[in-house]
Coordinates of N, CA and C in Angstrom, one line a residue:
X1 N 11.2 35.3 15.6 CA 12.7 35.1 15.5 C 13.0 33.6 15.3
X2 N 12.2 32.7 15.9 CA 12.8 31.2 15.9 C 12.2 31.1 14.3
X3 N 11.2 31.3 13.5 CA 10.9 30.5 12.6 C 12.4 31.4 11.4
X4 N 12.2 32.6 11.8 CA 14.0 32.7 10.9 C 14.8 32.4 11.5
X5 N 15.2 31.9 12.6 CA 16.3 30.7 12.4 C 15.9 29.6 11.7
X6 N 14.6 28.8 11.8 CA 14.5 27.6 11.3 C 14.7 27.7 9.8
X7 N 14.3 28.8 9.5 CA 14.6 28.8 7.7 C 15.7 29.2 7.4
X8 N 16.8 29.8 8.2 CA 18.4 30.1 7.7 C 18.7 28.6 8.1
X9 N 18.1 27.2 9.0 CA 18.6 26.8 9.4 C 18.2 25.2 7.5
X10 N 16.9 25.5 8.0 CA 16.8 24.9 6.4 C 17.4 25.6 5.2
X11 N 17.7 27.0 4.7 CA 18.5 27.1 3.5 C 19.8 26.6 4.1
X12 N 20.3 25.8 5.3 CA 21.7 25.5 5.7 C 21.9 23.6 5.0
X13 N 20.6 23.7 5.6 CA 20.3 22.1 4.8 C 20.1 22.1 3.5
X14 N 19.8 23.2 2.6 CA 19.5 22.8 1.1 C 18.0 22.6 0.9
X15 N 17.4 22.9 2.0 CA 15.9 22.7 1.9 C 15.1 23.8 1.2
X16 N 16.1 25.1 0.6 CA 15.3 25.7 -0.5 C 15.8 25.5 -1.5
X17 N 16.6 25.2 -2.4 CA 17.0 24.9 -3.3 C 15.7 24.2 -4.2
X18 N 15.3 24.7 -5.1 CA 14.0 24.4 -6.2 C 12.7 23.9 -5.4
X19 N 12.8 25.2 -4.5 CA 11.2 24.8 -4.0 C 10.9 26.6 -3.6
X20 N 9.6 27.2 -3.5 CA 8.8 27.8 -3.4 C 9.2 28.3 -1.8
X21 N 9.5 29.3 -1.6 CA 10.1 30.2 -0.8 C 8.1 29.9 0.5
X22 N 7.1 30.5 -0.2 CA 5.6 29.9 1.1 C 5.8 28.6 1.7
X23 N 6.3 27.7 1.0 CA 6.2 25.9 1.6 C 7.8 25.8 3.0
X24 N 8.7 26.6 2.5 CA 9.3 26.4 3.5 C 8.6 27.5 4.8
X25 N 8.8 29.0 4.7 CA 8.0 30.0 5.6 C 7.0 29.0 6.2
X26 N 5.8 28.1 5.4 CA 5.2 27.5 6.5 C 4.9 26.2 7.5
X27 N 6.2 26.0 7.0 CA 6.7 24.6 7.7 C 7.4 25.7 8.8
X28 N 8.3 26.9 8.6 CA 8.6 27.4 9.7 C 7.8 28.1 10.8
X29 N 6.9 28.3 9.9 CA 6.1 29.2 11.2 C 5.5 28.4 11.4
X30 N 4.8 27.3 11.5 CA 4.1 26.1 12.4 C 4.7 24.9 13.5
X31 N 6.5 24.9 12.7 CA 7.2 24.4 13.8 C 7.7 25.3 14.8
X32 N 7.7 26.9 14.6 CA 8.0 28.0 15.2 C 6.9 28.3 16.4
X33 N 5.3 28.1 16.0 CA 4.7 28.4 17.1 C 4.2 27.3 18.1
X34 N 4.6 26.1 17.3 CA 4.5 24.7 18.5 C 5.9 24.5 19.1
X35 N 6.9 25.2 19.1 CA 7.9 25.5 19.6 C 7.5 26.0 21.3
X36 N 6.8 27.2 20.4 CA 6.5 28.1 21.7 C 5.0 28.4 22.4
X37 N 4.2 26.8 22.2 CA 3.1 26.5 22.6 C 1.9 27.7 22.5
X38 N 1.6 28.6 20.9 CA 1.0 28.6 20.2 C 0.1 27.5 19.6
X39 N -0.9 27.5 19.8 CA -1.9 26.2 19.1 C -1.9 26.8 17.8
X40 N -1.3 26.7 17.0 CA -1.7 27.1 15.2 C -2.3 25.5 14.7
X41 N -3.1 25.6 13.4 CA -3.8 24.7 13.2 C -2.9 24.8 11.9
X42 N -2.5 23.6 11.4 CA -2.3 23.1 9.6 C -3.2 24.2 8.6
X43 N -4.4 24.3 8.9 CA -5.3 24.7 7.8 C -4.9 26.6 8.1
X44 N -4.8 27.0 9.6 CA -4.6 28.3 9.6 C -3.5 29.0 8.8
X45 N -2.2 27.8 9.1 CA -0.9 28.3 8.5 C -1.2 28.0 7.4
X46 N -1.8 27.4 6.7 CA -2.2 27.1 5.1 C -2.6 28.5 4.6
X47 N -3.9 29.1 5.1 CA -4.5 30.1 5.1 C -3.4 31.6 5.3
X48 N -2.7 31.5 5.6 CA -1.7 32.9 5.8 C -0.7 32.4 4.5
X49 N 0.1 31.4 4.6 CA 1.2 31.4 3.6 C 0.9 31.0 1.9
X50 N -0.8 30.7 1.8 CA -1.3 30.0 0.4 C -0.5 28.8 -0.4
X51 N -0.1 27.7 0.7 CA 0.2 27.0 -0.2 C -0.7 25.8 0.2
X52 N -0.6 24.5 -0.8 CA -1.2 23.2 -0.6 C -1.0 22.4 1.2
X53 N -1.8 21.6 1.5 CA -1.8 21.0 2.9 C -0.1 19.7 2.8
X54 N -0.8 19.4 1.4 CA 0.4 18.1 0.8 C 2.0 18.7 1.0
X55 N 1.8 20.1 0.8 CA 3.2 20.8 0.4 C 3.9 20.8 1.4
X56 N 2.8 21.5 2.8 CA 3.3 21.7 3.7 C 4.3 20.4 4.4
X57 N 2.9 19.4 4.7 CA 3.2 18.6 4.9 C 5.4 17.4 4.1
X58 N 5.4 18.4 3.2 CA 6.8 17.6 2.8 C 7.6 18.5 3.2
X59 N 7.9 19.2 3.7 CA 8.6 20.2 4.1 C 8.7 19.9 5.2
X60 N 7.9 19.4 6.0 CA 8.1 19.1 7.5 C 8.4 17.8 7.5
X61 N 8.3 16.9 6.7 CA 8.9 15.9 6.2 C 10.6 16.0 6.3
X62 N 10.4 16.7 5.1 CA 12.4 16.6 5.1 C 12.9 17.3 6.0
X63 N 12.1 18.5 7.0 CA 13.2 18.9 8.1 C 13.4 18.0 8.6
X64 N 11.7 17.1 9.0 CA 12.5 16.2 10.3 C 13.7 15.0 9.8
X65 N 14.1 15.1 8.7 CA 14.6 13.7 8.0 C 16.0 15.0 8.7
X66 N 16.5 16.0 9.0 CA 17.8 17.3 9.1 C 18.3 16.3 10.6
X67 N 19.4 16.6 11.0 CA 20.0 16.8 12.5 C 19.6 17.8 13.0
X68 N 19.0 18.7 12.4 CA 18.3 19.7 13.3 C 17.5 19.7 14.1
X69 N 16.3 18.7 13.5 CA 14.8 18.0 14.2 C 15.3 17.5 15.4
X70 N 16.6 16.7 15.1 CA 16.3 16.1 16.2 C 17.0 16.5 17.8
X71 N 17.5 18.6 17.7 CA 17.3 18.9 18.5 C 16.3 18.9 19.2
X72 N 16.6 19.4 20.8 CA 15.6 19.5 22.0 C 15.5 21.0 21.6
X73 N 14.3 21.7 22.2 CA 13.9 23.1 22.2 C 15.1 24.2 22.8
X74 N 15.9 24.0 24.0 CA 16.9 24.2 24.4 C 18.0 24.4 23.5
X75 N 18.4 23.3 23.1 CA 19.9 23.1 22.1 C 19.4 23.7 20.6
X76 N 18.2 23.9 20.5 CA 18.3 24.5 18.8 C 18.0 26.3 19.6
X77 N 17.8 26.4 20.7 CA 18.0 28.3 20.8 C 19.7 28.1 21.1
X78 N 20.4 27.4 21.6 CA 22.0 27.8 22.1 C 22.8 27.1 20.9
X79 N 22.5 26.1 20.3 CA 23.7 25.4 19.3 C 23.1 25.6 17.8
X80 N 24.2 25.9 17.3 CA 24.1 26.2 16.0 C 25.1 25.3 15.2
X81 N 24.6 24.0 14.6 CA 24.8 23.3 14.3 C 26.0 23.4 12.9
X82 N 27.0 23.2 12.7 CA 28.2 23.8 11.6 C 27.8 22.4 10.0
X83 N 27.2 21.6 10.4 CA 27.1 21.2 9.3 C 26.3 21.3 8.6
X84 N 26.3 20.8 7.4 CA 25.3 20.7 6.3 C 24.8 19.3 6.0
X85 N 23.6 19.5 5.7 CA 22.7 18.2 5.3 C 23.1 18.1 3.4
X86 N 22.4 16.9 2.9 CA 22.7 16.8 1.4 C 21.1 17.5 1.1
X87 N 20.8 17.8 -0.4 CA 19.5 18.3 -0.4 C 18.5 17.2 -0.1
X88 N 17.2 17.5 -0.2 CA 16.4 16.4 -0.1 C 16.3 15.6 -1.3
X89 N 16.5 16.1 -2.3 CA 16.2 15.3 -3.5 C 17.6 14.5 -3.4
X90 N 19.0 15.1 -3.6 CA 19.7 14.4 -3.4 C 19.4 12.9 -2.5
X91 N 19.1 12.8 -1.5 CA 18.8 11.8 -0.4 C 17.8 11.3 -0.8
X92 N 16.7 11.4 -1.6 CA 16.0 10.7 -1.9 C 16.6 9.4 -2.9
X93 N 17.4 11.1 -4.0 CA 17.8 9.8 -5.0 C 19.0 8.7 -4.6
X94 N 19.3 9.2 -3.7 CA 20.2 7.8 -2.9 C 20.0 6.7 -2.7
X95 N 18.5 7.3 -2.0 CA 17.7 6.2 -1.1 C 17.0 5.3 -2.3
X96 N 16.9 5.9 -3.4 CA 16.4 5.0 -5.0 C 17.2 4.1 -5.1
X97 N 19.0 4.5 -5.7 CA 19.6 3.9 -6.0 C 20.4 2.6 -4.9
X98 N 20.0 2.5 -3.7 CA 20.0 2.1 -2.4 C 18.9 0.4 -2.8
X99 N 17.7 1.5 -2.6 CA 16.6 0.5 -2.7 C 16.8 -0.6 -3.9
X100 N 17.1 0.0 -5.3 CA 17.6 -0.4 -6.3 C 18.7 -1.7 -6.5
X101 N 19.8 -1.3 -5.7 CA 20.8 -2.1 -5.5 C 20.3 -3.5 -4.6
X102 N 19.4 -2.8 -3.2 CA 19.3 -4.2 -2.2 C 18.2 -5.2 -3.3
X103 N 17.6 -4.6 -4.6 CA 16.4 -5.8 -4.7 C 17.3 -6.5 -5.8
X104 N 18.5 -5.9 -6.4 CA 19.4 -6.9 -6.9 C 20.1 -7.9 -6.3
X105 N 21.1 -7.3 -5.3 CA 21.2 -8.5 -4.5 C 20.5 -9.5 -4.4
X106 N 18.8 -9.0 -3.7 CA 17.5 -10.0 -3.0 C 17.6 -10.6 -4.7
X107 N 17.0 -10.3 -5.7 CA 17.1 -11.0 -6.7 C 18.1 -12.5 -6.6
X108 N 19.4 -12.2 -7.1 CA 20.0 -12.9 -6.9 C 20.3 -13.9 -6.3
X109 N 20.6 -13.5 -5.1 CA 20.3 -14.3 -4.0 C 18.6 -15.1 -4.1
X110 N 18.0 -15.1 -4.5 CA 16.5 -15.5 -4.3 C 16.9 -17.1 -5.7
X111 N 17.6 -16.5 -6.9 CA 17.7 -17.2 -8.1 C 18.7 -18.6 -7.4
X112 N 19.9 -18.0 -6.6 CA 20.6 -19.1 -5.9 C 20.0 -20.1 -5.2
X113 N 19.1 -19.5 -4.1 CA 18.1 -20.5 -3.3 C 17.1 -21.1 -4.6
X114 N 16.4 -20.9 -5.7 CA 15.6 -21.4 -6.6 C 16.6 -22.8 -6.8
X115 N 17.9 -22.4 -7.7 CA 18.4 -23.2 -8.6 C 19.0 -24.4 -7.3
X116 N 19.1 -23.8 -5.8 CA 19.6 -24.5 -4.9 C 18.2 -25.8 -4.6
X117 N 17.0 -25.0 -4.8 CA 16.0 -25.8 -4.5 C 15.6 -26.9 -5.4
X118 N 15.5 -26.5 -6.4 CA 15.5 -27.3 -7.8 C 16.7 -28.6 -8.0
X119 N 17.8 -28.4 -7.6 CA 18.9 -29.4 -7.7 C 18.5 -30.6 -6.5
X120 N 18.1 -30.0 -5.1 CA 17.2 -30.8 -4.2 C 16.2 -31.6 -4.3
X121 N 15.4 -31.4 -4.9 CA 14.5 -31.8 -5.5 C 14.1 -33.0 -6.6
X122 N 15.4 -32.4 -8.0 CA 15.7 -33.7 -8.7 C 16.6 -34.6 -7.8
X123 N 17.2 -34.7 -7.0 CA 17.5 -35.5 -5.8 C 17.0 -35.8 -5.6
X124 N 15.6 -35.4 -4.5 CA 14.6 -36.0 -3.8 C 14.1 -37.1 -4.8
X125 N 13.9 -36.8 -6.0 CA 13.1 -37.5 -7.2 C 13.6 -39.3 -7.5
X126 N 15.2 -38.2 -7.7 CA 15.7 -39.6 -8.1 C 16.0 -40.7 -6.9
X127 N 16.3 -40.7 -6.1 CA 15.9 -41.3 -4.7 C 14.4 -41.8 -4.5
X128 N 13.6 -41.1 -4.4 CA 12.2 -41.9 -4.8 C 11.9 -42.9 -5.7
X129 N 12.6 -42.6 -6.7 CA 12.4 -43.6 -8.0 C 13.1 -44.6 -7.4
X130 N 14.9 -44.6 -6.9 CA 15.1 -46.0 -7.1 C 15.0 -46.5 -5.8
X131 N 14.5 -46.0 -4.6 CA 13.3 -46.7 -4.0 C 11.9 -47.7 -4.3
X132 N 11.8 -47.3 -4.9 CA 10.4 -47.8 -5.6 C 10.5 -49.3 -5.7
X133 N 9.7 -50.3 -5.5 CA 10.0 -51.9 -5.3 C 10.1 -51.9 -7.4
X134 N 10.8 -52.6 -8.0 CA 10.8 -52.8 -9.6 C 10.3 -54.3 -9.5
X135 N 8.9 -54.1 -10.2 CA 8.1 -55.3 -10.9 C 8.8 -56.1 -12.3
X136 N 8.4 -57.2 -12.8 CA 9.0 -57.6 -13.6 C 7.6 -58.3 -14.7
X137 N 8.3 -57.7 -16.2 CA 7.2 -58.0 -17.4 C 5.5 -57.7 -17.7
X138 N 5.3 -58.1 -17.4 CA 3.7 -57.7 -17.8 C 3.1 -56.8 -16.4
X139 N 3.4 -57.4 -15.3 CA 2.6 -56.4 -14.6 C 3.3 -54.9 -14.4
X140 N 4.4 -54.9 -14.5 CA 4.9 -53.7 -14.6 C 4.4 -52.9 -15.7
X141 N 4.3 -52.7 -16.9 CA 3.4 -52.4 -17.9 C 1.8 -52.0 -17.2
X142 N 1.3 -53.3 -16.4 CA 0.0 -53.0 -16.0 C 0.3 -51.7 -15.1
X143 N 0.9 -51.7 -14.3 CA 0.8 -50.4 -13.2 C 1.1 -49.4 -13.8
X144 N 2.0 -49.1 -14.9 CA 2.3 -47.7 -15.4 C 1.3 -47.4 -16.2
X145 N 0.5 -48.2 -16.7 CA -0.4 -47.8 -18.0 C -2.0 -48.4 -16.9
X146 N -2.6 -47.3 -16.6 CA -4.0 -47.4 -15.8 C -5.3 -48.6 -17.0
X147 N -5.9 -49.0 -16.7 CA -6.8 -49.3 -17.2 C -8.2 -48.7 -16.9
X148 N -9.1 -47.8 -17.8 CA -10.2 -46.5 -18.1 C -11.1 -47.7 -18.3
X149 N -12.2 -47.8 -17.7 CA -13.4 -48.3 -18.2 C -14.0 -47.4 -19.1
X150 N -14.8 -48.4 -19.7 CA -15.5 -47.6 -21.3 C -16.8 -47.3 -20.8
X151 N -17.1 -46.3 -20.6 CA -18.5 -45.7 -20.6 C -19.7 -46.6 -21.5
X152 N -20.6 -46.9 -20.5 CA -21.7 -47.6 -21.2 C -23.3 -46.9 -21.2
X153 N -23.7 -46.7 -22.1 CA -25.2 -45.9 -22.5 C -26.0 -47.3 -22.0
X154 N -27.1 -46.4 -20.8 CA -28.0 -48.1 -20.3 C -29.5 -47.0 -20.4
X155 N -30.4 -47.2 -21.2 CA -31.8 -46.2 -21.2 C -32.5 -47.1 -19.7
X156 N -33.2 -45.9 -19.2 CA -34.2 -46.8 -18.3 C -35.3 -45.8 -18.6
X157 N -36.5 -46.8 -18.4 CA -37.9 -46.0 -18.8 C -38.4 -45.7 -17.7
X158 N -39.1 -44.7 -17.4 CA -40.3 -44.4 -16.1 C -41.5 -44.0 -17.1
X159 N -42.5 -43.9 -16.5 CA -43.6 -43.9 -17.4 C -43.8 -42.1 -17.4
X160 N -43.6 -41.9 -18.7 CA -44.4 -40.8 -19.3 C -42.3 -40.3 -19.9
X161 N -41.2 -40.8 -19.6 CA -40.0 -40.3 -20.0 C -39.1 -41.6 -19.6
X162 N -38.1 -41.1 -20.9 CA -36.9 -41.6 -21.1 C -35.3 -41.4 -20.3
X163 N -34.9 -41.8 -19.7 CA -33.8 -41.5 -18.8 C -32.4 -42.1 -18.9
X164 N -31.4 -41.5 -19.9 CA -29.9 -41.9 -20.3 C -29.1 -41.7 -18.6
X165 N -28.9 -43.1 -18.9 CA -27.5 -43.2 -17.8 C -26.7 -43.8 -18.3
X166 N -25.4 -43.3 -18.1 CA -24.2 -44.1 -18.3 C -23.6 -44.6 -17.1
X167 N -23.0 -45.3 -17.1 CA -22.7 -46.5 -16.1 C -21.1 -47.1 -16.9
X168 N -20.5 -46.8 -15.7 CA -18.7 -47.7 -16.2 C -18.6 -48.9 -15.7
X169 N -18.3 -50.2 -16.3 CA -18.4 -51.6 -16.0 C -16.3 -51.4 -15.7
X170 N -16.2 -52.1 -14.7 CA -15.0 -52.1 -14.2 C -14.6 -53.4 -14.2
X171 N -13.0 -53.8 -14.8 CA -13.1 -55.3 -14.5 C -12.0 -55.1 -13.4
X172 N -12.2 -56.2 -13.0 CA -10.8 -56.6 -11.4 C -10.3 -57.7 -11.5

């Protein structure tokens, strides 16, 4: 008797609507006999109602997502709950269009702190720069433009081979 209440109580929720009459029956009869401290196993109730372990498992999914789940053992035999849930697909695709919306906001918000960081930054820059002590005529020139020493080819002999080293002459 409790697992047909629990399935008038899910066709109350919309929990059959385009699904397979076995996947609900065995979400009921497994929350039906842990109800009433029956040890049924997942794979037993799989084995009586023939559907997939995955199936089961979403069906007991979206009850528990109902107001129904979250009666006590007590209040789901005496209250009989007058509302309705939305389907589960419905609430999922909410929860899409939900998720959807919060990563535009985060987007946006994310592009504000970017363009916020970037404007700080050329700040920081230009502050550095005219910090900077300003040299006058030639050695200025010297410090922006490095001077590269020229790689030098020097042979050294050991007996029986020849041995290329290059060697950079630095001036100071």
């Amino acid at each position: 008797m409790t697992a047909l209440r629990l399935l008038q109580r899910m066709k109350r929720d919309w929990m059959h609507t385009g699904r397979r009459p076995s996947g609900l029956c065995g979400a009921a009869l497994l929350v039906a006999a842990r109800m009433h401290d029956f040890r049924r196993t997942v794979k037993e109730v799989i084995r009586v109602v023939k559907v997939c372990e995955s199936t089961l498992r979403k069906r007991l999914t979206e009850f528990q997502d109902t107001p129904t789940s979250q009666l006590t053992i007590d209040e789901f035999m005496k209250i009989d709950l007058e509302e309705e849930c939305d389907p589960p697909s419905f609430t999922a695709g909410q929860k899409k269009l939900k998720i959807q919306q919060l990563e535009k906001a985060l987007s946006k918000k994310l592009e504000d702190f970017e363009g916020e960081i970037s404007s700080y930054q050329d700040e920081i820059e230009s502050e550095l720069e005219n910090c900077r002590p300003k040299h006058s005529g030639s050695r200025t020139d010297q410090l922006k433009k490095p001077v590269l020493p020229e790689p030098v080819l020097q042979t050294v002999s050991h007996p029986g081979r020849f041995v290329c080293v290059f060697s950079h002459m630095l001036e100071l």
